[in-house]
Amino acid sequence: DVKVTQSSRYLVKRTGEKVFLECVQDMDHENMFWYRQDPGLGLRLIYFSYDVKMKEKGDIPEGYSVSREKKERFSLILESASTNQTSMYLCASRGTSGAVTQYFGPGTRLLVL
Amino acid sequence: GQQLNQSPQSMFIQEGEDVSMNCTSSSIFNTWLWYKQDPGEGPVLLIALYKAGELTSNGRLTAQFGITRKDSFLNISASIPSDVGIYFCAFTSGTYKYIFGTGTRLKVLA
């Protein structure tokens, strides 16, 4: 069965802290995504990775960076957390470029104080 | 930029009722997707539509890709309490870009 896991379901951090959100998929997928989900705004793409060490900026990359050192793992990094980064963060993976089905993790709800 | 309008934003219905929601876009795209997000979970793909006019069912769910390629609807027949959640439409041109609607929050009253 398809599985995307995220390292934490809930996180509370302080302004200015460096935050790491981890995502792991077990489907040998090439493509991985990080989204944030906010009420009334839907899902917005932060970063996309199409292979190990390869990445593309999404619609809202400011204040975030990513790392993909291994195919199964895609990390989202908040270099210096701010209160406006309080949100639900969703990771997804997808197979070959012809596929449209994204498989989502359960999400990490981040609160920045 | 591309916009996707989804309605209604939320709805309360009685168990057993049919439900309908729709999405309209400002652009033409190749693929419409419908997702459901259960409380506390990530979205799960329900139905994918690939060509104009296509009508596809998945159990009690039916979705159609509008012939103008700018709209889609999702129907749920005979709703049950476990249908509660947020339903999202999305479209993609087949690249890594997915445009998501803002969601329809469904609450089913037993």
Coordinates of C-alpha atoms in Angstrom, one line a residue:
Chain A
D1 CA 0.0 0.0 0.0
V2 CA 1.1 3.5 -0.8
K3 CA 2.6 5.4 2.1
V4 CA 3.7 9.0 2.6
T5 CA 4.7 9.8 6.2
Q6 CA 5.6 13.1 7.8
S7 CA 7.8 13.3 10.8
S8 CA 5.4 15.2 13.1
R9 CA 1.7 15.7 13.2
Y10 CA 2.0 18.8 15.4
L11 CA 4.8 21.2 16.1
V12 CA 5.1 24.3 18.2
K13 CA 8.2 26.6 17.5
R14 CA 9.3 30.0 18.5
T15 CA 9.9 32.9 16.1
G16 CA 13.4 32.8 14.7
E17 CA 13.9 29.1 15.2
K18 CA 15.1 26.9 12.4
V19 CA 12.4 24.2 11.6
F20 CA 12.8 21.0 9.7
L21 CA 9.8 19.1 8.3
E22 CA 10.5 15.6 7.0
C23 CA 8.6 13.6 4.5
V24 CA 9.3 10.0 3.5
Q25 CA 7.6 8.0 0.7
D26 CA 8.0 4.3 0.1
M27 CA 6.8 4.1 -3.5
D28 CA 10.1 4.9 -5.3
H29 CA 8.5 8.0 -6.7
E30 CA 10.5 10.6 -8.6
N31 CA 8.4 13.6 -7.8
M32 CA 7.8 15.1 -4.4
F33 CA 5.9 18.2 -3.3
W34 CA 5.6 20.5 -0.3
Y35 CA 2.3 22.5 0.1
R36 CA 0.9 24.7 2.7
Q37 CA -2.8 24.7 3.4
D38 CA -4.6 27.8 4.9
P39 CA -8.3 28.4 5.3
G40 CA -9.8 30.0 2.3
L41 CA -6.6 29.7 0.3
G42 CA -6.6 26.0 -0.6
L43 CA -3.3 24.3 -1.2
R44 CA -0.3 26.4 -2.4
L45 CA 2.9 24.9 -3.7
I46 CA 6.0 25.8 -1.9
Y47 CA 8.6 23.6 -3.6
F48 CA 8.7 20.6 -6.0
S49 CA 11.5 18.1 -6.5
Y50 CA 11.7 15.9 -9.6
D51 CA 14.8 13.9 -8.6
V52 CA 17.5 13.7 -6.0
K53 CA 19.1 17.1 -5.5
M54 CA 16.7 18.6 -8.1
K55 CA 14.1 21.2 -7.1
E56 CA 11.8 23.9 -8.5
K57 CA 10.3 26.8 -6.7
G58 CA 6.5 26.8 -6.4
D59 CA 4.2 29.7 -5.9
I60 CA 5.3 30.7 -2.4
P61 CA 9.0 29.7 -1.8
E62 CA 10.0 32.8 0.2
G63 CA 11.2 31.9 3.7
Y64 CA 11.5 28.2 2.8
S65 CA 14.2 25.9 1.5
V66 CA 14.2 22.2 0.7
S67 CA 16.6 19.3 0.6
R68 CA 16.4 16.0 -1.3
E69 CA 19.5 13.9 -0.7
K70 CA 17.7 10.6 -1.1
K71 CA 14.9 9.7 -3.4
E72 CA 12.5 8.7 -0.7
R73 CA 13.0 11.7 1.5
F74 CA 12.1 15.4 0.9
S75 CA 12.7 17.9 3.7
L76 CA 11.2 21.4 4.1
I77 CA 13.3 23.9 6.0
L78 CA 12.1 27.1 7.6
E79 CA 15.4 29.0 8.0
S80 CA 14.0 31.5 10.6
A81 CA 10.4 30.7 11.5
S82 CA 7.9 33.6 11.6
T83 CA 4.3 33.7 12.9
N84 CA 3.0 34.0 9.3
Q85 CA 4.3 30.5 8.7
T86 CA 1.8 29.1 11.1
S87 CA 0.0 26.7 8.9
M88 CA -0.8 23.1 7.9
Y89 CA 2.1 21.6 5.8
L90 CA 1.3 18.8 3.4
C91 CA 3.9 16.6 1.6
A92 CA 2.9 14.7 -1.5
S93 CA 4.6 12.3 -4.0
R94 CA 3.9 11.3 -7.5
G95 CA 5.3 8.7 -9.9
T96 CA 6.5 9.2 -13.5
S97 CA 5.8 12.5 -15.2
G98 CA 2.8 11.1 -17.0
A99 CA 1.0 10.3 -13.8
V100 CA -1.4 12.8 -12.2
T101 CA -2.2 11.1 -8.9
Q102 CA -0.5 12.7 -6.0
Y103 CA -0.3 10.7 -2.7
F104 CA -0.4 13.0 0.3
G105 CA 0.9 12.6 3.8
P106 CA -1.2 13.3 6.9
G107 CA 0.2 16.8 7.3
T108 CA 2.1 18.7 9.9
R109 CA 0.3 21.4 11.8
L110 CA 2.9 24.0 12.7
L111 CA 2.3 26.8 15.2
V112 CA 4.9 29.5 15.4
L113 CA 4.7 31.7 18.5
Chain B
G1 CA -3.0 34.1 -13.0
Q2 CA -5.1 31.0 -13.1
Q3 CA -8.1 31.0 -10.8
L4 CA -10.3 28.2 -9.6
N5 CA -13.7 29.0 -8.0
Q6 CA -15.3 26.3 -6.0
S7 CA -18.8 26.4 -4.5
P8 CA -20.5 26.1 -2.2
Q9 CA -17.9 26.8 0.5
S10 CA -19.7 24.6 3.0
M11 CA -22.9 22.7 3.3
F12 CA -24.9 20.9 5.9
I13 CA -27.1 18.1 4.6
Q14 CA -29.2 15.3 6.1
E15 CA -28.1 11.7 5.8
G16 CA -29.5 10.2 2.7
E17 CA -29.6 13.4 0.7
D18 CA -27.7 13.9 -2.6
V19 CA -25.0 16.5 -2.7
S20 CA -23.6 18.6 -5.6
M21 CA -20.6 20.9 -5.8
N22 CA -18.8 22.5 -8.7
C23 CA -15.7 24.3 -9.8
T24 CA -15.1 26.8 -12.5
S25 CA -11.8 28.0 -13.9
S26 CA -10.7 31.0 -15.8
S27 CA -8.5 28.8 -18.1
I28 CA -8.8 25.6 -20.0
F29 CA -6.9 22.6 -18.7
N30 CA -6.4 19.0 -19.6
T31 CA -7.2 17.2 -16.4
W32 CA -9.7 17.8 -13.6
L33 CA -9.2 16.1 -10.2
W34 CA -11.5 15.7 -7.2
Y35 CA -10.0 15.1 -3.7
K36 CA -11.4 14.4 -0.3
Q37 CA -9.7 15.4 2.9
D38 CA -10.8 13.7 6.1
P39 CA -10.4 15.7 9.3
G40 CA -6.7 15.5 10.4
E41 CA -5.6 13.8 7.2
G42 CA -4.1 14.6 3.8
P43 CA -6.2 14.8 0.7
V44 CA -7.0 11.5 -1.2
L45 CA -7.8 11.4 -4.9
L46 CA -11.4 10.4 -5.6
I47 CA -11.8 10.9 -9.3
A48 CA -9.6 12.1 -12.2
L49 CA -11.2 13.4 -15.5
Y50 CA -9.1 13.6 -18.7
K51 CA -11.4 14.8 -21.5
A52 CA -14.2 17.2 -22.1
G53 CA -17.6 15.7 -21.4
E54 CA -16.2 12.8 -19.5
L55 CA -18.5 11.4 -16.8
T56 CA -16.9 9.1 -14.3
S57 CA -18.3 7.3 -11.2
N58 CA -16.6 5.9 -8.1
G59 CA -19.2 4.2 -6.0
R60 CA -21.7 6.9 -4.9
L61 CA -19.6 9.6 -6.4
T62 CA -20.0 10.9 -9.9
A63 CA -17.9 13.7 -11.5
Q64 CA -18.1 15.3 -14.9
F65 CA -15.6 17.3 -17.0
G66 CA -17.5 20.2 -18.5
I67 CA -17.6 20.4 -22.3
T68 CA -16.1 23.9 -22.2
R69 CA -13.2 22.4 -20.3
K70 CA -13.5 25.2 -17.8
D71 CA -15.8 23.5 -15.2
S72 CA -16.5 20.3 -13.4
F73 CA -19.0 19.1 -10.9
L74 CA -19.0 16.3 -8.2
N75 CA -22.2 14.6 -7.0
I76 CA -22.5 12.4 -4.0
S77 CA -25.6 10.3 -3.9
A78 CA -27.3 9.1 -0.7
S79 CA -24.9 10.7 1.7
I80 CA -23.7 9.0 4.8
P81 CA -22.0 10.3 7.9
S82 CA -18.5 9.2 6.8
D83 CA -18.8 11.6 3.7
V84 CA -18.0 14.4 6.1
G85 CA -14.8 16.2 5.1
I86 CA -13.5 18.8 2.7
Y87 CA -13.8 18.2 -1.0
F88 CA -11.3 19.9 -3.3
C89 CA -11.2 20.2 -7.0
A90 CA -8.0 20.8 -8.8
F91 CA -6.7 21.0 -12.3
T92 CA -3.3 20.3 -13.8
S93 CA -1.8 20.7 -17.2
G94 CA 0.3 17.6 -16.6
T95 CA 3.4 19.3 -15.3
Y96 CA 4.1 19.7 -11.6
K97 CA 1.6 22.5 -11.3
Y98 CA -1.7 21.8 -9.7
I99 CA -4.2 24.5 -9.0
F100 CA -6.5 23.7 -6.1
G101 CA -9.9 25.1 -5.3
T102 CA -10.6 26.4 -1.8
G103 CA -12.7 23.4 -0.9
T104 CA -16.3 22.6 0.0
R105 CA -16.7 21.6 3.7
L106 CA -19.4 18.9 3.9
K107 CA -21.2 18.1 7.2
V108 CA -23.7 15.3 7.2
L109 CA -26.4 15.3 9.9
A110 CA -27.5 11.8 10.9

